[in-house]
CSV table of N, CA and C and ligand atoms in Angstrom, one decimal:
chain,number,residue,atom,x,y,z
A,1058,MET,N,110.7,-68.1,215.7
A,1058,MET,CA,110.8,-69.6,215.6
A,1058,MET,C,112.1,-69.9,214.9
A,1059,ASN,N,112.9,-70.8,215.5
A,1059,ASN,CA,114.2,-71.2,215.0
A,1059,ASN,C,113.9,-72.4,214.0
A,1060,GLU,N,114.4,-72.2,212.8
A,1060,GLU,CA,114.1,-73.3,211.8
A,1060,GLU,C,115.3,-74.2,211.7
A,1061,VAL,N,115.1,-75.4,212.2
A,1061,VAL,CA,116.2,-76.4,212.2
A,1061,VAL,C,115.6,-77.7,211.5
A,1062,MET,N,116.4,-78.3,210.6
A,1062,MET,CA,116.0,-79.5,210.0
A,1062,MET,C,116.7,-80.7,210.8
A,1063,CYS,N,116.0,-81.8,210.7
A,1063,CYS,CA,116.6,-83.0,211.3
A,1063,CYS,C,116.3,-84.2,210.4
A,1064,GLY,N,116.9,-85.3,210.6
A,1064,GLY,CA,116.6,-86.5,209.8
A,1064,GLY,C,115.2,-87.0,209.8
A,1065,HIS,N,114.6,-86.8,211.0
A,1065,HIS,CA,113.2,-87.3,211.1
A,1065,HIS,C,112.2,-86.4,210.2
A,1066,ILE,N,112.5,-85.1,210.2
A,1066,ILE,CA,111.6,-84.3,209.4
A,1066,ILE,C,111.9,-84.5,207.9
A,1067,GLU,N,113.2,-84.7,207.6
A,1067,GLU,CA,113.6,-85.0,206.2
A,1067,GLU,C,112.9,-86.3,205.7
A,1068,ASP,N,112.6,-87.2,206.6
A,1068,ASP,CA,112.0,-88.5,206.3
A,1068,ASP,C,110.5,-88.3,205.9
A,1069,VAL,N,109.9,-87.2,206.3
A,1069,VAL,CA,108.5,-87.0,206.0
A,1069,VAL,C,108.4,-86.7,204.5
A,1070,ARG,N,107.8,-87.6,203.7
A,1070,ARG,CA,107.7,-87.3,202.3
A,1070,ARG,C,106.4,-86.6,202.0
A,1071,GLU,N,105.3,-87.1,202.6
A,1071,GLU,CA,104.0,-86.5,202.4
A,1071,GLU,C,103.4,-86.2,203.7
A,1072,VAL,N,103.1,-85.0,204.0
A,1072,VAL,CA,102.6,-84.6,205.3
A,1072,VAL,C,101.2,-85.2,205.5
A,1073,LYS,N,101.0,-85.9,206.7
A,1073,LYS,CA,99.7,-86.5,207.0
A,1073,LYS,C,98.8,-85.4,207.6
A,1074,HIS,N,97.6,-85.3,207.2
A,1074,HIS,CA,96.7,-84.3,207.7
A,1074,HIS,C,95.6,-84.9,208.6
A,1075,PRO,N,95.0,-84.2,209.4
A,1075,PRO,CA,94.0,-84.8,210.4
A,1075,PRO,C,92.8,-85.3,209.6
A,1076,LEU,N,92.3,-86.5,210.0
A,1076,LEU,CA,91.1,-87.0,209.4
A,1076,LEU,C,89.9,-86.3,210.0
A,1077,ALA,N,90.0,-85.9,211.3
A,1077,ALA,CA,88.9,-85.1,211.9
A,1077,ALA,C,89.6,-84.1,212.8
A,1078,ARG,N,89.1,-82.9,212.9
A,1078,ARG,CA,89.7,-81.8,213.7
A,1078,ARG,C,89.3,-82.0,215.1
A,1079,GLU,N,89.8,-83.0,215.8
A,1079,GLU,CA,89.5,-83.3,217.2
A,1079,GLU,C,90.6,-84.1,217.7
A,1080,CYS,N,90.9,-84.0,219.0
A,1080,CYS,CA,91.8,-84.9,219.7
A,1080,CYS,C,91.2,-86.2,220.0
A,1081,GLU,N,91.7,-87.3,219.5
A,1081,GLU,CA,91.1,-88.6,219.7
A,1081,GLU,C,91.0,-89.0,221.1
A,1082,GLU,N,92.0,-88.6,221.9
A,1082,GLU,CA,92.0,-89.0,223.4
A,1082,GLU,C,91.0,-88.1,224.2
A,1083,CYS,N,91.0,-86.8,223.9
A,1083,CYS,CA,90.1,-85.9,224.6
A,1083,CYS,C,88.7,-86.3,224.3
A,1084,VAL,N,88.4,-86.7,223.1
A,1084,VAL,CA,87.0,-87.0,222.8
A,1084,VAL,C,86.6,-88.2,223.7
A,1085,LYS,N,87.5,-89.2,224.0
A,1085,LYS,CA,87.1,-90.3,224.8
A,1085,LYS,C,86.8,-89.9,226.2
A,1086,ILE,N,87.6,-89.0,226.7
A,1086,ILE,CA,87.4,-88.6,228.2
A,1086,ILE,C,86.6,-87.3,228.3
A,1087,ARG,N,86.1,-86.8,227.2
A,1087,ARG,CA,85.2,-85.6,227.2
A,1087,ARG,C,86.0,-84.4,227.7
A,1088,SER,N,87.2,-84.3,227.3
A,1088,SER,CA,88.0,-83.1,227.7
A,1088,SER,C,88.1,-82.1,226.6
A,1089,ARG,N,88.7,-81.0,226.8
A,1089,ARG,CA,88.9,-80.0,225.7
A,1089,ARG,C,90.3,-79.8,225.3
A,1090,TRP,N,90.6,-79.2,224.2
A,1090,TRP,CA,91.9,-79.0,223.7
A,1090,TRP,C,92.0,-77.6,223.2
A,1091,VAL,N,93.3,-77.1,223.0
A,1091,VAL,CA,93.6,-75.8,222.5
A,1091,VAL,C,93.9,-75.9,221.0
A,1092,HIS,N,95.0,-76.6,220.7
A,1092,HIS,CA,95.5,-76.8,219.3
A,1092,HIS,C,95.7,-78.3,219.1
A,1093,LEU,N,95.7,-78.6,217.8
A,1093,LEU,CA,95.8,-80.0,217.4
A,1093,LEU,C,97.1,-80.3,216.6
A,1094,ARG,N,97.6,-81.5,216.8
A,1094,ARG,CA,98.8,-81.9,216.1
A,1094,ARG,C,98.6,-83.3,215.5
A,1095,THR,N,99.1,-83.6,214.4
A,1095,THR,CA,98.9,-84.9,213.7
A,1095,THR,C,100.3,-85.6,213.7
A,1096,CYS,N,100.3,-86.8,214.3
A,1096,CYS,CA,101.5,-87.6,214.3
A,1096,CYS,C,101.8,-88.1,212.8
A,1097,GLN,N,103.1,-87.9,212.4
A,1097,GLN,CA,103.5,-88.2,211.1
A,1097,GLN,C,103.9,-89.6,210.9
A,1098,THR,N,103.9,-90.4,212.0
A,1098,THR,CA,104.2,-91.8,211.9
A,1098,THR,C,102.9,-92.6,211.7
A,1099,CYS,N,101.9,-92.3,212.6
A,1099,CYS,CA,100.7,-93.2,212.6
A,1099,CYS,C,99.5,-92.4,212.2
A,1100,GLY,N,99.6,-91.1,212.1
A,1100,GLY,CA,98.4,-90.3,211.6
A,1100,GLY,C,97.4,-89.9,212.7
A,1101,VAL,N,97.7,-90.2,213.9
A,1101,VAL,CA,96.7,-89.9,215.0
A,1101,VAL,C,96.8,-88.4,215.2
A,1102,THR,N,95.6,-87.7,215.5
A,1102,THR,CA,95.5,-86.3,215.8
A,1102,THR,C,95.3,-86.1,217.3
A,1103,LEU,N,96.1,-85.4,217.9
A,1103,LEU,CA,96.1,-85.2,219.4
A,1103,LEU,C,96.3,-83.7,219.7
A,1104,CYS,N,96.2,-83.4,221.0
A,1104,CYS,CA,96.2,-82.0,221.4
A,1104,CYS,C,97.6,-81.6,221.9
A,1105,CYS,N,97.8,-80.3,221.8
A,1105,CYS,CA,99.2,-79.6,222.0
A,1105,CYS,C,99.5,-79.4,223.5
A,1106,ASP,N,100.6,-78.9,223.7
A,1106,ASP,CA,101.1,-78.6,225.1
A,1106,ASP,C,100.4,-77.5,225.8
A,1107,SER,N,99.6,-76.7,225.1
A,1107,SER,CA,98.8,-75.7,225.7
A,1107,SER,C,97.5,-76.2,226.2
A,1108,SER,N,97.2,-77.5,225.8
A,1108,SER,CA,95.9,-78.1,226.2
A,1108,SER,C,96.2,-78.8,227.5
A,1109,PRO,N,95.1,-79.0,228.3
A,1109,PRO,CA,95.3,-79.6,229.7
A,1109,PRO,C,95.9,-81.0,229.6
A,1110,ASN,N,95.6,-81.8,228.6
A,1110,ASN,CA,96.0,-83.2,228.7
A,1110,ASN,C,97.3,-83.5,227.8
A,1111,ARG,N,97.7,-82.5,227.0
A,1111,ARG,CA,99.0,-82.7,226.3
A,1111,ARG,C,99.1,-84.1,225.6
A,1112,HIS,N,98.1,-84.5,224.9
A,1112,HIS,CA,98.1,-85.9,224.4
A,1112,HIS,C,99.2,-86.1,223.3
A,1113,ALA,N,99.5,-85.1,222.5
A,1113,ALA,CA,100.5,-85.3,221.4
A,1113,ALA,C,101.8,-85.6,222.0
A,1114,THR,N,102.2,-84.8,223.1
A,1114,THR,CA,103.5,-85.1,223.7
A,1114,THR,C,103.5,-86.4,224.4
A,1115,LYS,N,102.5,-86.8,225.1
A,1115,LYS,CA,102.4,-88.1,225.7
A,1115,LYS,C,102.5,-89.2,224.7
A,1116,HIS,N,101.9,-89.0,223.6
A,1116,HIS,CA,101.9,-90.0,222.5
A,1116,HIS,C,103.4,-90.2,222.0
A,1117,ALA,N,104.0,-89.0,221.8
A,1117,ALA,CA,105.4,-89.1,221.2
A,1117,ALA,C,106.3,-89.8,222.2
A,1118,ARG,N,106.2,-89.5,223.5
A,1118,ARG,CA,107.0,-90.2,224.5
A,1118,ARG,C,106.7,-91.7,224.6
A,1119,ALA,N,105.4,-92.0,224.5
A,1119,ALA,CA,105.1,-93.4,224.7
A,1119,ALA,C,105.4,-94.3,223.5
A,1120,THR,N,105.4,-93.7,222.3
A,1120,THR,CA,105.5,-94.5,221.1
A,1120,THR,C,106.9,-94.2,220.4
A,1121,THR,N,107.6,-93.2,220.8
A,1121,THR,CA,108.8,-92.7,220.1
A,1121,THR,C,108.5,-92.3,218.7
A,1122,HIS,N,107.3,-92.0,218.3
A,1122,HIS,CA,107.0,-91.4,217.0
A,1122,HIS,C,107.5,-89.9,217.1
A,1123,PRO,N,108.5,-89.6,216.3
A,1123,PRO,CA,109.2,-88.3,216.5
A,1123,PRO,C,108.5,-87.0,216.0
A,1124,VAL,N,107.8,-87.1,214.9
A,1124,VAL,CA,107.4,-85.8,214.2
A,1124,VAL,C,105.9,-85.7,214.2
A,1125,VAL,N,105.5,-84.4,214.6
A,1125,VAL,CA,104.0,-84.1,214.4
A,1125,VAL,C,104.0,-82.9,213.4
A,1126,ALA,N,102.8,-82.7,212.8
A,1126,ALA,CA,102.5,-81.6,212.0
A,1126,ALA,C,101.4,-80.8,212.7
A,1127,SER,N,101.4,-79.5,212.6
A,1127,SER,CA,100.3,-78.7,213.1
A,1127,SER,C,99.0,-79.1,212.3
A,1128,ALA,N,97.9,-79.3,213.0
A,1128,ALA,CA,96.7,-79.6,212.4
A,1128,ALA,C,95.8,-78.4,212.4
A,1129,GLU,N,96.3,-77.2,212.6
A,1129,GLU,CA,95.6,-76.0,212.7
A,1129,GLU,C,95.5,-75.4,211.2
A,1130,PRO,N,94.3,-74.9,210.8
A,1130,PRO,CA,94.1,-74.4,209.5
A,1130,PRO,C,95.1,-73.3,209.2
A,1131,GLY,N,95.8,-73.3,208.1
A,1131,GLY,CA,96.7,-72.2,207.7
A,1131,GLY,C,98.1,-72.4,208.3
A,1132,GLU,N,98.3,-73.3,209.2
A,1132,GLU,CA,99.6,-73.5,209.7
A,1132,GLU,C,100.3,-74.7,209.0
A,1133,ARG,N,101.5,-74.5,208.5
A,1133,ARG,CA,102.2,-75.5,207.7
A,1133,ARG,C,103.6,-75.7,208.3
A,1134,TRP,N,103.7,-76.4,209.4
A,1134,TRP,CA,105.0,-76.7,210.0
A,1134,TRP,C,105.0,-78.1,210.6
A,1135,LEU,N,106.2,-78.6,210.7
A,1135,LEU,CA,106.5,-79.9,211.3
A,1135,LEU,C,107.3,-79.7,212.5
A,1136,TYR,N,107.2,-80.5,213.6
A,1136,TYR,CA,108.0,-80.4,214.8
A,1136,TYR,C,108.5,-81.8,215.1
A,1137,CYS,N,109.8,-81.9,215.4
A,1137,CYS,CA,110.4,-83.1,215.9
A,1137,CYS,C,110.7,-83.1,217.4
A,1138,TYR,N,110.1,-84.0,218.1
A,1138,TYR,CA,110.3,-84.0,219.6
A,1138,TYR,C,111.7,-84.3,220.0
A,1139,PRO,N,112.3,-85.4,219.5
A,1139,PRO,CA,113.7,-85.7,220.0
A,1139,PRO,C,114.7,-84.7,219.7
A,1140,ASP,N,114.6,-84.0,218.6
A,1140,ASP,CA,115.6,-83.0,218.2
A,1140,ASP,C,115.1,-81.6,218.5
A,1141,ASP,N,113.9,-81.4,219.0
A,1141,ASP,CA,113.3,-80.0,219.2
A,1141,ASP,C,113.5,-79.2,218.0
A,1142,ALA,N,113.2,-79.7,216.8
A,1142,ALA,CA,113.4,-79.0,215.6
A,1142,ALA,C,112.1,-78.7,214.9
A,1143,ILE,N,112.0,-77.6,214.2
A,1143,ILE,CA,110.8,-77.2,213.6
A,1143,ILE,C,111.1,-76.8,212.1
A,1144,ALA,N,110.2,-77.1,211.2
A,1144,ALA,CA,110.4,-76.7,209.8
A,1144,ALA,C,109.1,-76.4,209.2
A,1145,GLN,N,109.1,-75.4,208.4
A,1145,GLN,CA,107.9,-75.1,207.5
A,1145,GLN,C,107.9,-76.0,206.4
A,1146,TYR,N,106.7,-76.2,205.8
A,1146,TYR,CA,106.7,-77.0,204.6
A,1146,TYR,C,105.8,-76.4,203.6
B,488,ZN,ZN1,114.4,-85.3,214.5
B,489,ZN,ZN1,93.9,-84.4,223.9
B,490,ZN,ZN1,102.0,-91.8,216.3
């Protein structure tokens, strides 16, 4: 994993964690997910690109919310969509 910082990740002062370990959109359509990501702008938790619906990426494109955090237990990293940057925290 290439560790690159960007302004969006630097702007994250306190990492938002998932309120529930589920993809809000998948729950509505009764779909399944693989991994979860939490949006650092609005706090919504959605599914990753390995999941059939890729809700986190769709959310980032639709809203331009740039940064997500992994919502997986034991994982401590942030990812910025526009800069394709990843950072441990
Ligand atoms: Zn960025
Ligand atoms: Zn989903
Ligand atoms: Zn968001």
